[in-house]
Amino acid sequence: MSTNDRLLALLPDLAVLVKVVESGSFSAAARALNSPPSSVSRQISRLEAALKVQLFVRTTRTLRLTESGQAIVQHATDMLAAARAAVAVSEVRATPQGWVRLSAPKAFAKQVIQPLLGEFLRHYPEVNVQLIVTDRLTDLLQEDIDLAVRITDQPPEGFIAKALMPIEQVLVASSGYLQQRGTPQAPDELTQHDCIYLGEHANDNRWLLRQGDISHSVAVSGRFIANHTEIRLAAALDDWGIASLPHFTAQAALQDGRLTRVLPNWQLQTAYQGTAYLLYPPNRYLAPKVRGLVDWLVLHV
């Protein structure tokens, strides 16, 4: 048996030694430990044999520590105090508290995540959140990020992935625009309309629409383009044309009738679609503060 193994084997007996001293007798310690007095006596004898010292001077009426016993009890008491401190730390950390760093794409962060954080922070008053708003694919491990939202058809391997919501791209326009210019009934008719698209890449004006097994590619044009979803939303509401938007951006305006779906039976295919996943590294003991935010977002998104 190695030295470390021998030391580990002594720890329960050292704890019993402290209890005997605190209780004042073997029998009182046995009652406190819910053990037979003979078991406590054997543990003390085993400890004396292992340490090669006499711990107590025993008489029929008294139990007194030897000089060596006093020194050993002091170290054993310190050991138990350290163990209690470790347990206290784990109990404190069982309460959600501290900073959680969450990264998310810009539009999703502002329009989906941010509205949920106020109530979360009120529900968990000891938890703080840093929301990192970026369309860049963050590296959770290298950048010390606890959680990341990734919109994809296939979450990356090596991470826990919790599905938050499907991301669908829709074509929308205001009633004012449609009354003036008409409502397209087929993808080809989009070429006769002002269309509001991203404009970040050369092919952003080529919309690919799919209906079942049928797909149709249309080169669209318009008087205004913008690579910001809320700006495209505002432009559509202001009758500037037919806009491509994530459904979560257009949802409120669709529900209250300010916008109308265009070609609702066709699905617009873009890179910004799939499922919004909440990613975090696999960890057997996920911090309560992180677990709290994970559960909150899964429940409320």
C-alpha positions as CSV (number, residue, x, y, z in Angstrom):
1,M,0.0,0.0,0.0
2,S,1.3,3.4,-1.0
3,T,1.8,6.3,1.5
4,N,-1.2,8.1,0.1
5,D,-3.3,5.0,0.4
6,R,-2.3,4.6,4.1
7,L,-3.1,8.2,4.7
8,L,-6.6,7.9,3.1
9,A,-7.3,4.8,5.2
10,L,-6.6,6.8,8.4
11,L,-9.1,9.6,7.6
12,P,-12.2,7.9,9.1
13,D,-10.3,6.9,12.2
14,L,-9.0,10.5,12.7
15,A,-12.6,11.7,12.4
16,V,-13.6,9.2,15.1
17,L,-10.8,10.4,17.3
18,V,-12.1,14.0,17.1
19,K,-15.6,12.8,18.0
20,V,-14.3,10.9,21.1
21,V,-12.5,14.0,22.3
22,E,-15.6,16.2,21.7
23,S,-17.9,13.7,23.4
24,G,-15.6,13.0,26.3
25,S,-15.8,9.2,26.2
26,F,-15.8,6.2,23.9
27,S,-19.4,5.4,24.7
28,A,-20.7,8.9,24.2
29,A,-18.9,9.1,20.8
30,A,-20.4,5.7,19.9
31,R,-23.9,7.1,20.6
32,A,-23.2,10.2,18.5
33,L,-21.9,8.1,15.7
34,N,-24.6,5.5,16.0
35,S,-22.0,2.8,16.3
36,P,-21.2,0.1,18.9
37,P,-18.6,1.2,21.6
38,S,-16.4,-1.7,20.5
39,S,-16.3,-0.4,17.0
40,V,-15.1,3.0,18.2
41,S,-12.5,1.4,20.5
42,R,-11.2,-0.7,17.5
43,Q,-10.8,2.4,15.3
44,I,-8.8,4.2,18.0
45,S,-6.6,1.1,18.5
46,R,-6.1,0.8,14.8
47,L,-5.1,4.5,14.6
48,E,-2.6,4.1,17.5
49,A,-1.1,1.1,15.8
50,A,-0.8,3.0,12.4
51,L,0.7,6.1,14.0
52,K,2.8,4.1,16.5
53,V,1.7,6.4,19.4
54,Q,-0.5,6.2,22.4
55,L,-3.4,8.6,22.1
56,F,-5.1,8.3,25.4
57,V,-4.3,7.6,29.0
58,R,-7.2,5.5,30.1
59,T,-8.4,4.8,33.7
60,T,-11.7,3.5,34.9
61,R,-13.1,7.0,35.4
62,T,-11.1,9.3,33.1
63,L,-10.0,9.5,29.5
64,R,-7.1,11.9,28.9
65,L,-5.1,12.7,25.8
66,T,-1.4,12.1,25.8
67,E,0.9,14.9,24.5
68,S,1.2,13.1,21.1
69,G,-2.6,12.7,21.2
70,Q,-3.2,16.4,21.7
71,A,-1.0,17.3,18.7
72,I,-2.7,14.7,16.5
73,V,-6.2,15.8,17.5
74,Q,-5.3,19.3,16.6
75,H,-4.4,18.2,13.1
76,A,-7.4,15.9,12.8
77,T,-9.7,18.9,13.9
78,D,-8.1,21.0,11.2
79,M,-8.8,18.2,8.7
80,L,-12.5,18.1,9.6
81,A,-12.7,21.9,9.4
82,A,-11.3,21.8,5.9
83,A,-13.8,19.1,4.9
84,R,-16.7,21.2,6.3
85,A,-15.4,24.2,4.4
86,A,-15.4,22.1,1.2
87,V,-18.9,20.9,1.8
88,A,-20.0,24.5,2.5
89,V,-18.5,25.6,-0.8
90,S,-20.4,22.9,-2.7
91,E,-23.6,23.9,-0.9
92,V,-23.2,27.6,-1.7
93,R,-22.5,26.7,-5.4
94,A,-25.6,24.6,-5.4
95,T,-27.4,28.0,-5.4
96,P,-27.3,29.6,-8.9
97,Q,-24.9,32.5,-8.6
98,G,-22.2,34.2,-10.6
99,W,-21.6,35.2,-14.2
100,V,-22.9,33.2,-17.2
101,R,-21.5,34.2,-20.6
102,L,-23.8,33.5,-23.5
103,S,-23.1,34.2,-27.2
104,A,-25.8,34.4,-29.9
105,P,-26.3,35.7,-33.4
106,K,-27.2,39.4,-33.5
107,A,-30.9,39.2,-34.6
108,F,-31.6,36.2,-32.5
109,A,-29.9,37.7,-29.5
110,K,-31.9,41.0,-29.7
111,Q,-35.3,39.7,-30.7
112,V,-35.5,36.3,-28.9
113,I,-32.9,36.1,-26.1
114,Q,-32.8,39.6,-24.7
115,P,-36.6,39.8,-24.0
116,L,-36.3,36.7,-21.8
117,L,-33.4,37.8,-19.7
118,G,-35.1,40.4,-17.6
119,E,-37.4,37.9,-16.0
120,F,-34.6,35.4,-15.7
121,L,-32.5,37.9,-13.8
122,R,-35.4,38.7,-11.5
123,H,-36.0,35.0,-10.9
124,Y,-32.3,34.3,-10.1
125,P,-31.1,37.5,-8.3
126,E,-27.6,36.1,-7.7
127,V,-26.9,35.3,-11.4
128,N,-25.4,37.8,-13.8
129,V,-25.5,37.4,-17.6
130,Q,-23.1,38.7,-20.2
131,L,-24.7,38.5,-23.6
132,I,-22.2,38.4,-26.4
133,V,-23.9,39.5,-29.6
134,T,-22.1,38.3,-32.7
135,D,-22.7,36.5,-36.0
136,R,-19.2,35.0,-35.7
137,L,-18.9,31.3,-34.7
138,T,-17.5,31.6,-31.2
139,D,-15.1,29.1,-29.7
140,L,-16.7,28.2,-26.3
141,L,-13.5,26.7,-24.8
142,Q,-11.0,29.2,-26.1
143,E,-13.1,32.2,-25.3
144,D,-14.4,31.0,-21.9
145,I,-18.0,31.1,-23.1
146,D,-20.6,29.0,-21.1
147,L,-23.3,28.8,-23.7
148,A,-23.7,29.6,-27.4
149,V,-26.7,29.8,-29.7
150,R,-25.9,28.2,-33.1
151,I,-28.4,28.1,-36.0
152,T,-27.7,25.1,-38.1
153,D,-29.2,21.8,-39.5
154,Q,-26.6,19.8,-37.7
155,P,-25.0,20.9,-34.3
156,P,-21.3,20.4,-34.0
157,E,-20.0,17.2,-32.4
158,G,-18.5,17.3,-29.0
159,F,-21.1,19.6,-27.5
160,I,-24.5,19.1,-25.7
161,A,-27.1,20.7,-28.0
162,K,-30.5,21.7,-26.8
163,A,-33.0,22.6,-29.5
164,L,-34.6,26.0,-28.9
165,M,-36.8,26.7,-31.9
166,P,-36.9,26.1,-35.7
167,I,-35.6,29.0,-37.8
168,E,-37.7,29.7,-40.9
169,Q,-37.1,32.4,-43.5
170,V,-40.3,34.1,-44.8
171,L,-41.2,36.6,-47.5
172,V,-43.4,39.4,-46.2
173,A,-44.9,42.7,-47.4
174,S,-47.3,45.3,-46.1
175,S,-50.9,45.5,-47.2
176,G,-50.1,49.0,-48.6
177,Y,-47.4,47.6,-50.9
178,L,-49.5,44.7,-52.0
179,Q,-52.5,46.8,-52.7
180,Q,-50.3,49.1,-54.9
181,R,-48.2,46.4,-56.7
182,G,-50.3,43.3,-56.4
183,T,-49.5,39.9,-54.7
184,P,-47.2,37.5,-56.5
185,Q,-48.7,34.1,-57.0
186,A,-45.6,32.3,-58.2
187,P,-41.8,32.7,-57.7
188,D,-41.3,34.1,-61.2
189,E,-43.5,37.1,-60.4
190,L,-41.0,38.3,-57.8
191,T,-39.0,39.8,-60.7
192,Q,-41.8,42.3,-61.1
193,H,-41.5,43.6,-57.5
194,D,-39.2,45.6,-55.3
195,C,-37.5,43.1,-53.1
196,I,-35.6,43.8,-49.9
197,Y,-32.7,41.4,-49.3
198,L,-29.4,41.3,-47.4
199,G,-26.9,42.4,-50.0
200,E,-23.9,41.0,-48.1
201,H,-22.8,38.7,-50.9
202,A,-23.0,38.8,-54.7
203,N,-25.7,36.1,-54.8
204,D,-27.9,37.4,-52.0
205,N,-30.4,38.7,-54.6
206,R,-30.9,35.2,-55.9
207,W,-33.7,33.7,-53.8
208,L,-34.1,29.9,-53.9
209,L,-37.6,28.8,-53.1
210,R,-38.7,25.2,-52.6
211,Q,-42.1,23.6,-52.5
212,G,-41.9,19.9,-51.9
213,D,-39.5,18.5,-54.5
214,I,-39.8,21.5,-56.7
215,S,-37.3,24.3,-56.4
216,H,-37.1,27.7,-58.2
217,S,-34.3,30.2,-58.3
218,V,-35.2,33.8,-58.9
219,A,-32.9,36.9,-59.3
220,V,-34.7,39.7,-57.5
221,S,-34.0,43.4,-57.4
222,G,-35.2,46.5,-55.5
223,R,-34.5,50.0,-54.5
224,F,-33.3,49.2,-51.0
225,I,-31.2,46.4,-49.4
226,A,-29.9,46.0,-45.9
227,N,-28.0,43.4,-43.9
228,H,-30.0,44.0,-40.7
229,T,-33.2,42.2,-40.1
230,E,-34.9,45.0,-38.1
231,I,-34.1,47.5,-40.9
232,R,-35.6,45.2,-43.5
233,L,-38.6,44.8,-41.2
234,A,-39.0,48.6,-41.0
235,A,-38.6,48.9,-44.7
236,A,-41.3,46.4,-45.4
237,L,-43.7,48.1,-42.9
238,D,-43.0,51.3,-44.7
239,D,-44.3,49.8,-48.0
240,W,-40.8,49.6,-49.7
241,G,-41.3,46.1,-51.0
242,I,-41.2,42.3,-50.3
243,A,-38.6,41.5,-47.6
244,S,-36.9,38.3,-46.6
245,L,-36.9,37.9,-42.8
246,P,-36.5,35.3,-40.2
247,H,-40.0,34.3,-39.0
248,F,-39.2,35.4,-35.4
249,T,-38.5,38.9,-36.7
250,A,-41.7,39.2,-38.6
251,Q,-43.9,37.3,-36.2
252,A,-45.4,40.1,-34.3
253,A,-46.2,42.1,-37.4
254,L,-47.7,39.1,-39.0
255,Q,-49.9,38.4,-36.0
256,D,-51.3,41.9,-35.8
257,G,-51.8,42.2,-39.6
258,R,-49.2,44.8,-40.4
259,L,-47.4,42.3,-42.6
260,T,-48.7,39.5,-44.9
261,R,-46.9,36.3,-45.9
262,V,-45.9,36.3,-49.6
263,L,-45.8,32.9,-51.4
264,P,-46.6,31.2,-48.1
265,N,-46.6,27.8,-49.7
266,W,-43.0,28.2,-50.8
267,Q,-40.0,27.9,-48.4
268,L,-37.2,30.4,-48.8
269,Q,-33.8,28.6,-48.6
270,T,-31.0,30.6,-47.0
271,A,-27.9,29.8,-44.9
272,Y,-29.7,31.4,-41.9
273,Q,-32.2,28.6,-41.2
274,G,-32.5,25.2,-39.6
275,T,-32.8,25.0,-35.8
276,A,-31.5,27.3,-33.1
277,Y,-29.5,25.1,-30.8
278,L,-28.1,26.1,-27.3
279,L,-24.6,24.6,-27.1
280,Y,-22.4,23.9,-24.2
281,P,-19.5,21.5,-23.5
282,P,-20.3,18.2,-22.0
283,N,-19.9,18.4,-18.2
284,R,-21.0,15.9,-15.7
285,Y,-21.4,18.7,-13.1
286,L,-22.9,21.6,-14.9
287,A,-22.8,24.7,-12.8
288,P,-26.2,25.6,-11.3
289,K,-26.0,29.1,-12.8
290,V,-25.5,27.7,-16.3
291,R,-28.1,24.9,-15.7
292,G,-30.6,27.6,-14.6
293,L,-30.2,29.6,-17.8
294,V,-30.3,26.5,-20.0
295,D,-33.5,25.4,-18.5
296,W,-35.0,28.9,-18.7
297,L,-34.3,29.3,-22.3
298,V,-35.4,25.8,-23.3
299,L,-38.7,26.5,-21.4
300,H,-39.4,30.0,-22.7
301,V,-38.0,30.3,-26.2
